[in-house]
PDB file of C-alpha atoms in Angstrom:
ATOM      1  CA  UNK A   1      69.788  47.004 217.975  1.00 41.00           C
ATOM      2  CA  UNK A   2      70.042  49.378 220.535  1.00 42.00           C
ATOM      3  CA  UNK A   3      72.939  52.029 220.973  1.00 45.00           C
ATOM      4  CA  UNK A   4      73.188  50.952 225.117  1.00 50.00           C
ATOM      5  CA  UNK A   5      74.855  47.586 223.503  1.00 54.00           C
ATOM      6  CA  UNK A   6      77.102  49.090 221.029  1.00 52.00           C
ATOM      7  CA  UNK A   7      80.749  47.987 222.216  1.00 55.00           C
ATOM      8  CA  UNK A   8      82.678  50.554 219.286  1.00 58.00           C
ATOM      9  CA  UNK A   9      85.659  48.134 219.447  1.00 63.00           C
ATOM     10  CA  UNK A  10      86.655  44.834 217.836  1.00 59.00           C
ATOM     11  CA  UNK A  11      89.418  42.771 218.089  1.00 63.00           C
ATOM     12  CA  UNK A  12      90.907  41.349 215.449  1.00 59.00           C
ATOM     13  CA  UNK A  13      93.873  39.061 215.971  1.00 56.00           C
ATOM     14  CA  UNK A  14      96.805  40.937 214.639  1.00 57.00           C
ATOM     15  CA  UNK A  15      99.238  38.809 211.628  1.00 60.00           C
ATOM     16  CA  UNK A  16      97.034  35.923 210.939  1.00 60.00           C
ATOM     17  CA  UNK A  17      98.830  35.124 207.872  1.00 66.00           C
ATOM     18  CA  UNK A  18     102.289  35.268 209.621  1.00 71.00           C
ATOM     19  CA  UNK A  19     104.180  32.098 208.832  1.00 74.00           C
ATOM     20  CA  UNK A  20     104.779  29.069 211.476  1.00 76.00           C
ATOM     21  CA  UNK A  21     108.349  29.342 213.474  1.00 79.00           C
ATOM     22  CA  UNK A  22     110.035  26.535 213.345  1.00 80.00           C
ATOM     23  CA  UNK A  23     113.456  27.158 214.767  1.00 78.00           C
ATOM     24  CA  UNK A  24     114.312  29.377 217.563  1.00 78.00           C
ATOM     25  CA  UNK A  25     111.391  31.721 216.701  1.00 77.00           C
ATOM     26  CA  UNK A  26     112.412  31.703 213.154  1.00 80.00           C
ATOM     27  CA  UNK A  27     110.365  30.951 210.275  1.00 83.00           C
ATOM     28  CA  UNK A  28     111.255  28.410 207.505  1.00 86.00           C
ATOM     29  CA  UNK A  29     112.225  31.307 205.218  1.00 85.00           C
ATOM     30  CA  UNK A  30     114.204  33.376 207.890  1.00 86.00           C
ATOM     31  CA  UNK A  31     115.785  30.033 208.775  1.00 88.00           C
ATOM     32  CA  UNK A  32     117.111  28.637 205.071  1.00 89.00           C
ATOM     33  CA  UNK A  33     118.342  32.408 204.659  1.00 89.00           C
ATOM     34  CA  UNK A  34     120.846  32.888 207.809  1.00 89.00           C
ATOM     35  CA  UNK A  35     121.297  29.048 206.960  1.00 91.00           C
ATOM     36  CA  UNK A  36     122.839  29.615 203.788  1.00 92.00           C
ATOM     37  CA  UNK A  37     124.847  32.702 204.764  1.00 91.00           C
ATOM     38  CA  UNK A  38     126.320  30.872 207.532  1.00 92.00           C
ATOM     39  CA  UNK A  39     126.963  28.150 205.539  1.00 93.00           C
ATOM     40  CA  UNK A  40     128.561  30.401 202.764  1.00 93.00           C
ATOM     41  CA  UNK A  41     130.764  32.142 205.535  1.00 91.00           C
ATOM     42  CA  UNK A  42     131.870  28.895 206.751  1.00 93.00           C
ATOM     43  CA  UNK A  43     132.825  27.740 203.338  1.00 92.00           C
ATOM     44  CA  UNK A  44     135.035  31.105 202.714  1.00 91.00           C
ATOM     45  CA  UNK A  45     136.408  30.491 206.112  1.00 90.00           C
ATOM     46  CA  UNK A  46     137.985  27.442 205.180  1.00 89.00           C
ATOM     47  CA  UNK A  47     139.305  28.778 202.127  1.00 88.00           C
ATOM     48  CA  UNK A  48     141.074  31.682 203.761  1.00 87.00           C
ATOM     49  CA  UNK A  49     142.082  30.195 206.981  1.00 86.00           C
ATOM     50  CA  UNK A  50     145.550  30.364 206.066  1.00 86.00           C
ATOM     51  CA  UNK A  51     146.260  34.171 205.046  1.00 88.00           C
ATOM     52  CA  UNK A  52     143.138  35.680 207.075  1.00 86.00           C
ATOM     53  CA  UNK A  53     143.653  35.703 210.834  1.00 89.00           C
ATOM     54  CA  UNK A  54     140.691  34.539 212.818  1.00 88.00           C
ATOM     55  CA  UNK A  55     139.716  37.828 214.871  1.00 90.00           C
ATOM     56  CA  UNK A  56     139.664  39.850 210.986  1.00 90.00           C
ATOM     57  CA  UNK A  57     137.244  37.474 209.354  1.00 89.00           C
ATOM     58  CA  UNK A  58     135.053  36.557 212.262  1.00 90.00           C
ATOM     59  CA  UNK A  59     134.178  40.682 213.017  1.00 91.00           C
ATOM     60  CA  UNK A  60     133.015  41.514 209.677  1.00 91.00           C
ATOM     61  CA  UNK A  61     130.936  38.232 209.264  1.00 90.00           C
ATOM     62  CA  UNK A  62     129.377  38.241 212.593  1.00 91.00           C
ATOM     63  CA  UNK A  63     128.295  41.733 211.626  1.00 93.00           C
ATOM     64  CA  UNK A  64     126.960  40.501 207.993  1.00 91.00           C
ATOM     65  CA  UNK A  65     125.118  37.956 209.738  1.00 90.00           C
ATOM     66  CA  UNK A  66     123.800  40.107 212.000  1.00 90.00           C
ATOM     67  CA  UNK A  67     122.532  42.985 209.698  1.00 90.00           C
ATOM     68  CA  UNK A  68     121.325  39.738 207.440  1.00 89.00           C
ATOM     69  CA  UNK A  69     119.355  38.726 210.390  1.00 87.00           C
ATOM     70  CA  UNK A  70     117.545  42.108 211.260  1.00 87.00           C
ATOM     71  CA  UNK A  71     116.801  42.290 207.637  1.00 86.00           C
ATOM     72  CA  UNK A  72     114.914  39.014 207.582  1.00 85.00           C
ATOM     73  CA  UNK A  73     113.338  39.634 211.099  1.00 83.00           C
ATOM     74  CA  UNK A  74     112.059  43.288 211.005  1.00 83.00           C
ATOM     75  CA  UNK A  75     108.879  44.401 209.064  1.00 81.00           C
ATOM     76  CA  UNK A  76     107.792  47.574 207.532  1.00 81.00           C
ATOM     77  CA  UNK A  77     103.879  47.277 207.240  1.00 75.00           C
ATOM     78  CA  UNK A  78     103.841  43.175 207.399  1.00 73.00           C
ATOM     79  CA  UNK A  79     106.339  43.353 204.774  1.00 80.00           C
ATOM     80  CA  UNK A  80     110.390  41.986 205.834  1.00 81.00           C
ATOM     81  CA  UNK A  81     112.863  44.380 205.665  1.00 86.00           C
ATOM     82  CA  UNK A  82     115.169  42.330 203.170  1.00 85.00           C
ATOM     83  CA  UNK A  83     112.092  41.892 201.071  1.00 87.00           C
ATOM     84  CA  UNK A  84     111.255  45.742 200.933  1.00 89.00           C
ATOM     85  CA  UNK A  85     115.240  46.365 200.237  1.00 88.00           C
ATOM     86  CA  UNK A  86     115.111  44.042 197.099  1.00 89.00           C
ATOM     87  CA  UNK A  87     111.928  45.612 195.648  1.00 90.00           C
ATOM     88  CA  UNK A  88     113.835  48.568 196.242  1.00 90.00           C
ATOM     89  CA  UNK A  89     116.929  47.254 194.490  1.00 91.00           C
ATOM     90  CA  UNK A  90     114.462  46.132 191.583  1.00 89.00           C
ATOM     91  CA  UNK A  91     112.968  49.369 191.495  1.00 87.00           C
ATOM     92  CA  UNK A  92     116.472  51.311 190.636  1.00 87.00           C
ATOM     93  CA  UNK A  93     117.629  48.671 188.231  1.00 85.00           C
ATOM     94  CA  UNK A  94     114.383  49.131 186.102  1.00 82.00           C
ATOM     95  CA  UNK A  95     113.608  51.898 183.318  1.00 79.00           C
ATOM     96  CA  UNK A  96     111.937  54.874 184.688  1.00 76.00           C
ATOM     97  CA  UNK A  97     109.797  55.532 182.084  1.00 78.00           C
ATOM     98  CA  UNK A  98     107.330  52.603 180.720  1.00 77.00           C
ATOM     99  CA  UNK A  99     105.328  53.546 177.676  1.00 76.00           C
ATOM    100  CA  UNK A 100     102.014  51.248 176.047  1.00 72.00           C
ATOM    101  CA  UNK A 101     104.003  50.089 172.546  1.00 70.00           C
ATOM    102  CA  UNK A 102     103.371  46.204 172.061  1.00 67.00           C
ATOM    103  CA  UNK A 103     105.351  46.595 168.842  1.00 70.00           C
ATOM    104  CA  UNK A 104     108.717  47.525 170.295  1.00 70.00           C
ATOM    105  CA  UNK A 105     110.176  51.290 171.181  1.00 72.00           C
ATOM    106  CA  UNK A 106     112.558  52.830 167.905  1.00 73.00           C
ATOM    107  CA  UNK A 107     115.529  54.683 169.136  1.00 71.00           C
ATOM    108  CA  UNK A 108     115.521  58.240 168.773  1.00 69.00           C
ATOM    109  CA  UNK A 109     117.462  59.441 165.762  1.00 71.00           C
ATOM    110  CA  UNK A 110     120.982  60.110 166.211  1.00 71.00           C
ATOM    111  CA  UNK A 111     120.643  64.340 166.582  1.00 70.00           C
ATOM    112  CA  UNK A 112     118.067  64.080 169.086  1.00 67.00           C
ATOM    113  CA  UNK A 113     120.340  61.266 171.482  1.00 65.00           C
ATOM    114  CA  UNK A 114     123.110  64.172 170.966  1.00 70.00           C
ATOM    115  CA  UNK A 115     120.744  66.802 172.468  1.00 66.00           C
ATOM    116  CA  UNK A 116     119.698  64.757 175.144  1.00 63.00           C
ATOM    117  CA  UNK A 117     123.214  63.375 176.160  1.00 61.00           C
ATOM    118  CA  UNK A 118     123.548  64.820 179.367  1.00 51.00           C
ATOM    119  CA  UNK A 119     119.930  64.369 180.306  1.00 53.00           C
ATOM    120  CA  UNK A 120     118.867  61.315 182.686  1.00 53.00           C
ATOM    121  CA  UNK A 121     116.260  60.211 180.745  1.00 54.00           C
ATOM    122  CA  UNK A 122     117.056  57.803 178.446  1.00 63.00           C
ATOM    123  CA  UNK A 123     114.794  56.060 175.778  1.00 69.00           C
ATOM    124  CA  UNK A 124     111.517  54.333 177.054  1.00 76.00           C
ATOM    125  CA  UNK A 125     111.181  50.777 177.354  1.00 78.00           C
ATOM    126  CA  UNK A 126     108.284  49.163 176.639  1.00 77.00           C
ATOM    127  CA  UNK A 127     105.215  48.576 179.399  1.00 76.00           C
ATOM    128  CA  UNK A 128     104.557  44.886 179.849  1.00 76.00           C
ATOM    129  CA  UNK A 129     101.066  44.695 181.493  1.00 78.00           C
ATOM    130  CA  UNK A 130      99.975  41.212 183.300  1.00 79.00           C
ATOM    131  CA  UNK A 131      96.203  41.672 181.497  1.00 80.00           C
ATOM    132  CA  UNK A 132      96.278  40.162 178.034  1.00 79.00           C
ATOM    133  CA  UNK A 133      92.787  40.260 177.143  1.00 80.00           C
ATOM    134  CA  UNK A 134      89.237  40.782 177.878  1.00 84.00           C
ATOM    135  CA  UNK A 135      87.509  36.991 176.656  1.00 83.00           C
ATOM    136  CA  UNK A 136      83.942  35.456 177.060  1.00 80.00           C
ATOM    137  CA  UNK A 137      82.281  35.901 180.720  1.00 78.00           C
ATOM    138  CA  UNK A 138      84.299  38.700 181.096  1.00 83.00           C
ATOM    139  CA  UNK A 139      87.369  36.886 182.410  1.00 87.00           C
ATOM    140  CA  UNK A 140      90.932  39.170 182.322  1.00 87.00           C
ATOM    141  CA  UNK A 141      93.211  37.063 180.962  1.00 85.00           C
ATOM    142  CA  UNK A 142      96.399  37.656 183.059  1.00 86.00           C
ATOM    143  CA  UNK A 143      98.775  34.906 180.935  1.00 82.00           C
ATOM    144  CA  UNK A 144     101.123  33.080 183.341  1.00 82.00           C
ATOM    145  CA  UNK A 145      99.624  35.037 186.486  1.00 83.00           C
ATOM    146  CA  UNK A 146      95.914  33.235 185.702  1.00 86.00           C
ATOM    147  CA  UNK A 147      93.094  35.339 185.123  1.00 87.00           C
ATOM    148  CA  UNK A 148      90.619  37.559 187.284  1.00 89.00           C
ATOM    149  CA  UNK A 149      86.921  38.982 187.008  1.00 90.00           C
ATOM    150  CA  UNK A 150      85.484  42.218 188.086  1.00 91.00           C
ATOM    151  CA  UNK A 151      82.683  43.470 189.412  1.00 91.00           C
ATOM    152  CA  UNK A 152      81.625  47.157 190.002  1.00 90.00           C
ATOM    153  CA  UNK A 153      80.792  48.351 193.839  1.00 91.00           C
ATOM    154  CA  UNK A 154      79.047  50.783 195.219  1.00 90.00           C
ATOM    155  CA  UNK A 155      79.686  53.217 197.831  1.00 87.00           C
ATOM    156  CA  UNK A 156      78.544  53.942 201.553  1.00 87.00           C
ATOM    157  CA  UNK A 157      77.996  56.963 203.152  1.00 86.00           C
ATOM    158  CA  UNK A 158      79.274  55.847 206.927  1.00 86.00           C
ATOM    159  CA  UNK A 159      79.904  58.395 208.814  1.00 86.00           C
ATOM    160  CA  UNK A 160      76.409  60.021 208.451  1.00 86.00           C
ATOM    161  CA  UNK A 161      75.433  56.684 209.801  1.00 88.00           C
ATOM    162  CA  UNK A 162      74.780  56.197 214.106  1.00 89.00           C
ATOM    163  CA  UNK A 163      77.020  54.024 215.761  1.00 87.00           C
ATOM    164  CA  UNK A 164      74.396  50.689 215.918  1.00 88.00           C
ATOM    165  CA  UNK A 165      73.968  51.601 211.554  1.00 89.00           C
ATOM    166  CA  UNK A 166      77.997  51.731 211.085  1.00 89.00           C
ATOM    167  CA  UNK A 167      78.002  48.628 213.580  1.00 87.00           C
ATOM    168  CA  UNK A 168      75.496  47.061 211.254  1.00 88.00           C
ATOM    169  CA  UNK A 169      77.869  47.768 208.149  1.00 89.00           C
ATOM    170  CA  UNK A 170      80.990  46.667 209.484  1.00 88.00           C
ATOM    171  CA  UNK A 171      79.374  43.519 210.527  1.00 87.00           C
ATOM    172  CA  UNK A 172      78.021  42.783 206.868  1.00 87.00           C
ATOM    173  CA  UNK A 173      81.307  43.375 205.369  1.00 89.00           C
ATOM    174  CA  UNK A 174      83.253  41.087 207.904  1.00 87.00           C
ATOM    175  CA  UNK A 175      80.699  38.057 207.024  1.00 87.00           C
ATOM    176  CA  UNK A 176      81.913  39.083 203.134  1.00 88.00           C
ATOM    177  CA  UNK A 177      85.514  39.181 203.895  1.00 87.00           C
ATOM    178  CA  UNK A 178      85.155  35.950 206.229  1.00 86.00           C
ATOM    179  CA  UNK A 179      83.489  34.083 203.548  1.00 85.00           C
ATOM    180  CA  UNK A 180      86.371  34.161 200.911  1.00 85.00           C
ATOM    181  CA  UNK A 181      87.753  31.135 199.914  1.00 84.00           C
ATOM    182  CA  UNK A 182      90.235  32.527 197.330  1.00 83.00           C
ATOM    183  CA  UNK A 183      92.705  35.921 196.308  1.00 82.00           C
ATOM    184  CA  UNK A 184      90.329  38.816 196.306  1.00 85.00           C
ATOM    185  CA  UNK A 185      90.831  42.597 195.844  1.00 88.00           C
ATOM    186  CA  UNK A 186      89.066  45.760 196.437  1.00 90.00           C
ATOM    187  CA  UNK A 187      90.616  48.895 194.137  1.00 89.00           C
ATOM    188  CA  UNK A 188      89.426  52.537 195.006  1.00 88.00           C
ATOM    189  CA  UNK A 189      90.136  55.558 192.503  1.00 85.00           C
ATOM    190  CA  UNK A 190      88.945  58.615 192.309  1.00 84.00           C
ATOM    191  CA  UNK A 191      89.071  60.761 189.272  1.00 81.00           C
ATOM    192  CA  UNK A 192      87.285  64.200 188.398  1.00 80.00           C
ATOM    193  CA  UNK A 193      83.833  63.997 187.979  1.00 80.00           C
ATOM    194  CA  UNK A 194      83.510  64.477 184.038  1.00 79.00           C
ATOM    195  CA  UNK A 195      79.867  66.474 183.304  1.00 84.00           C
ATOM    196  CA  UNK A 196      80.221  66.957 179.220  1.00 86.00           C
ATOM    197  CA  UNK A 197      77.848  64.588 178.242  1.00 86.00           C
ATOM    198  CA  UNK A 198      74.696  66.153 180.840  1.00 88.00           C
ATOM    199  CA  UNK A 199      75.922  69.828 179.794  1.00 89.00           C
ATOM    200  CA  UNK A 200      75.539  68.519 175.496  1.00 91.00           C
ATOM    201  CA  UNK A 201      72.683  67.317 176.733  1.00 92.00           C
ATOM    202  CA  UNK A 202      71.392  70.271 177.916  1.00 91.00           C
ATOM    203  CA  UNK A 203      72.120  72.753 175.291  1.00 91.00           C
ATOM    204  CA  UNK A 204      70.871  69.822 172.934  1.00 91.00           C
ATOM    205  CA  UNK A 205      67.679  69.973 174.324  1.00 92.00           C
ATOM    206  CA  UNK A 206      67.218  73.622 175.785  1.00 89.00           C
ATOM    207  CA  UNK A 207      65.430  75.221 172.372  1.00 90.00           C
ATOM    208  CA  UNK A 208      62.710  72.348 172.514  1.00 90.00           C
ATOM    209  CA  UNK A 209      61.867  74.208 175.955  1.00 89.00           C
ATOM    210  CA  UNK A 210      58.374  75.734 175.634  1.00 89.00           C
ATOM    211  CA  UNK A 211      59.522  78.841 177.399  1.00 89.00           C
ATOM    212  CA  UNK A 212      62.646  81.197 176.808  1.00 90.00           C
ATOM    213  CA  UNK A 213      63.372  81.183 180.695  1.00 93.00           C
ATOM    214  CA  UNK A 214      63.452  77.878 180.649  1.00 92.00           C
ATOM    215  CA  UNK A 215      65.811  77.729 177.951  1.00 90.00           C
ATOM    216  CA  UNK A 216      67.758  80.607 178.958  1.00 92.00           C
ATOM    217  CA  UNK A 217      67.746  78.449 182.933  1.00 93.00           C
ATOM    218  CA  UNK A 218      68.747  75.129 180.971  1.00 91.00           C
ATOM    219  CA  UNK A 219      71.695  76.922 178.722  1.00 92.00           C
ATOM    220  CA  UNK A 220      72.708  78.748 182.234  1.00 92.00           C
ATOM    221  CA  UNK A 221      72.905  75.172 184.093  1.00 91.00           C
ATOM    222  CA  UNK A 222      75.126  73.835 181.295  1.00 90.00           C
ATOM    223  CA  UNK A 223      77.608  76.465 181.556  1.00 90.00           C
ATOM    224  CA  UNK A 224      77.507  75.619 185.250  1.00 91.00           C
ATOM    225  CA  UNK A 225      78.460  72.075 184.578  1.00 88.00           C
ATOM    226  CA  UNK A 226      81.328  72.594 182.629  1.00 87.00           C
ATOM    227  CA  UNK A 227      82.684  75.182 185.380  1.00 86.00           C
ATOM    228  CA  UNK A 228      82.570  72.560 187.303  1.00 84.00           C
ATOM    229  CA  UNK A 229      84.124  70.451 184.773  1.00 77.00           C
ATOM    230  CA  UNK A 230      86.815  72.725 184.433  1.00 80.00           C
ATOM    231  CA  UNK A 231      87.722  73.619 188.183  1.00 78.00           C
ATOM    232  CA  UNK A 232      88.540  69.478 188.497  1.00 73.00           C
ATOM    233  CA  UNK A 233      87.350  69.720 192.183  1.00 76.00           C
ATOM    234  CA  UNK A 234      84.110  67.573 191.838  1.00 79.00           C
ATOM    235  CA  UNK A 235      85.649  64.095 192.461  1.00 81.00           C
ATOM    236  CA  UNK A 236      84.114  60.982 191.243  1.00 80.00           C
ATOM    237  CA  UNK A 237      84.880  57.717 193.052  1.00 84.00           C
ATOM    238  CA  UNK A 238      84.905  54.066 191.456  1.00 86.00           C
ATOM    239  CA  UNK A 239      84.945  50.797 193.302  1.00 90.00           C
ATOM    240  CA  UNK A 240      85.829  47.474 191.360  1.00 90.00           C
ATOM    241  CA  UNK A 241      85.562  44.494 193.536  1.00 91.00           C
ATOM    242  CA  UNK A 242      88.677  41.579 191.674  1.00 90.00           C
ATOM    243  CA  UNK A 243      88.611  37.790 192.122  1.00 89.00           C
ATOM    244  CA  UNK A 244      91.629  35.900 191.099  1.00 89.00           C
ATOM    245  CA  UNK A 245      92.380  32.569 190.325  1.00 88.00           C
ATOM    246  CA  UNK A 246      96.127  30.738 189.377  1.00 86.00           C
ATOM    247  CA  UNK A 247      94.672  28.561 186.234  1.00 84.00           C
ATOM    248  CA  UNK A 248      92.261  29.738 183.718  1.00 81.00           C
ATOM    249  CA  UNK A 249      90.559  26.587 184.458  1.00 81.00           C
ATOM    250  CA  UNK A 250      89.681  27.197 187.929  1.00 84.00           C
ATOM    251  CA  UNK A 251      87.795  30.811 186.781  1.00 85.00           C
ATOM    252  CA  UNK A 252      84.224  29.369 187.787  1.00 87.00           C
ATOM    253  CA  UNK A 253      85.418  29.860 191.674  1.00 89.00           C
ATOM    254  CA  UNK A 254      86.300  33.039 191.165  1.00 87.00           C
ATOM    255  CA  UNK A 255      83.058  33.901 189.570  1.00 88.00           C
ATOM    256  CA  UNK A 256      80.970  32.014 192.042  1.00 89.00           C
ATOM    257  CA  UNK A 257      82.889  34.456 194.867  1.00 89.00           C
ATOM    258  CA  UNK A 258      81.696  37.398 192.555  1.00 88.00           C
ATOM    259  CA  UNK A 259      78.277  36.557 192.805  1.00 88.00           C
ATOM    260  CA  UNK A 260      78.729  34.987 196.289  1.00 88.00           C
ATOM    261  CA  UNK A 261      79.914  39.040 197.149  1.00 89.00           C
ATOM    262  CA  UNK A 262      76.353  40.033 195.074  1.00 90.00           C
ATOM    263  CA  UNK A 263      74.469  38.747 198.565  1.00 87.00           C
ATOM    264  CA  UNK A 264      76.447  39.158 200.949  1.00 87.00           C
ATOM    265  CA  UNK A 265      77.669  42.764 200.392  1.00 89.00           C
ATOM    266  CA  UNK A 266      74.090  43.405 200.186  1.00 87.00           C
ATOM    267  CA  UNK A 267      73.624  43.229 204.233  1.00 84.00           C
ATOM    268  CA  UNK A 268      76.673  46.093 203.951  1.00 86.00           C
ATOM    269  CA  UNK A 269      74.052  47.976 201.624  1.00 87.00           C
ATOM    270  CA  UNK A 270      76.605  47.723 198.903  1.00 89.00           C
ATOM    271  CA  UNK A 271      75.265  46.676 195.135  1.00 91.00           C
ATOM    272  CA  UNK A 272      77.285  44.560 193.495  1.00 90.00           C
ATOM    273  CA  UNK A 273      77.381  43.943 189.696  1.00 90.00           C
ATOM    274  CA  UNK A 274      79.698  41.639 187.820  1.00 90.00           C
ATOM    275  CA  UNK A 275      81.167  42.904 185.057  1.00 89.00           C
ATOM    276  CA  UNK A 276      80.661  40.890 181.188  1.00 88.00           C
ATOM    277  CA  UNK A 277      83.842  41.298 178.641  1.00 86.00           C
ATOM    278  CA  UNK A 278      82.718  44.618 177.285  1.00 88.00           C
ATOM    279  CA  UNK A 279      82.375  46.809 180.594  1.00 88.00           C
ATOM    280  CA  UNK A 280      85.304  45.078 182.252  1.00 88.00           C
ATOM    281  CA  UNK A 281      86.843  46.284 179.164  1.00 87.00           C
ATOM    282  CA  UNK A 282      86.254  49.551 179.633  1.00 87.00           C
ATOM    283  CA  UNK A 283      87.171  49.704 183.272  1.00 86.00           C
ATOM    284  CA  UNK A 284      90.813  48.552 182.169  1.00 84.00           C
ATOM    285  CA  UNK A 285      91.303  51.247 180.119  1.00 83.00           C
ATOM    286  CA  UNK A 286      89.860  53.679 182.328  1.00 81.00           C
ATOM    287  CA  UNK A 287      92.213  52.504 185.121  1.00 79.00           C
ATOM    288  CA  UNK A 288      95.341  52.911 182.665  1.00 76.00           C
ATOM    289  CA  UNK A 289      94.272  56.016 181.493  1.00 72.00           C
ATOM    290  CA  UNK A 290      91.798  58.227 183.281  1.00 66.00           C
ATOM    291  CA  UNK A 291      91.729  61.017 181.241  1.00 64.00           C
ATOM    292  CA  UNK A 292      91.145  58.901 178.418  1.00 59.00           C
ATOM    293  CA  UNK A 293      87.555  59.862 177.950  1.00 53.00           C
ATOM    294  CA  UNK A 294      88.059  63.391 179.419  1.00 48.00           C
TER     295      UNK A 294
END
C-alpha cells in the first residue's frame, strides 16, 4: 500500500447499537416509561379532581412529564440521562468505604465511635466483587454474572508508524472487532515500573564478574535502577483482553473468541496470550492491588 491512496479517514456509523424507535420517535423503553408516568398522573387526577383545580394539577403534571421526557431522551456519552441520574443516586446511597473482608466487618469499639462521632466516615462495608474464583482453564467464575476468560496483549507503537502502516494496523484491529460474536473488553493498566528484582540480580551477580571495574559498573547500574523505581516516573503498561459469557456452560465460546483474537490481532502486530488458572489469578490480584508486589 502506497501513501498516495491513503485516505486518512474512515466513516463509522454512529450509535450502531441504538435501540429501534417504535412510537413517535421513542424507543420501547422510553415509550413504556412515559406511558407509565402518564397513566400514573391520570389516575392521580381521577383521585384529586374533586379537591384540586384543573390548572393547579395540569401545570406541575405537565412539567413533570416534560422533565421526564428530557431525561429519558437526552444522552451523555451514549448513556441516557435517566440512567446517569439513577447511577448517581445509587452511588450517593452506597457506602463510600469498601474493604476486602469476606468474613464481615466488625463494629469499632465504643471509644473509637465516640471519637469519630463528628466525622463523616463510618464503619467500612464489605466489598463484594463479582469474581468468585479462578477454575481450570483460567476461567474466572463470576457467579450470577456468568464467567470470563482473560488474555494478555502486547502494545503497539502507533505514533512512529507511517500513515500507510497505521492504516494497516487499524484495518487489522477493525477486522478483529468485526469478527466478535459476543462480549469483549480491553483493559489498559499503567503502573510504576518495579525494577527491584533486576537490581537484586545485578547485586547478586556483581561479585562473580571477572574484573573489579565490571563489578563496580554492575553495582552502579543497580543503584540507578533503584533510583528509577523510587522516582515512580517510569511506567509499565499492561493490556488484558476479556471475553465473557452469561452462563458457565457457554465458556467454550468465550475461549474460542480469545483463540480467534490470537490470529486476528497478529495482523495488527499484537501478541495475544490466553491465561491459564495461575496467571489469570495473578492478573486479577494485580488489578485489585497494583502495589502488592511493589
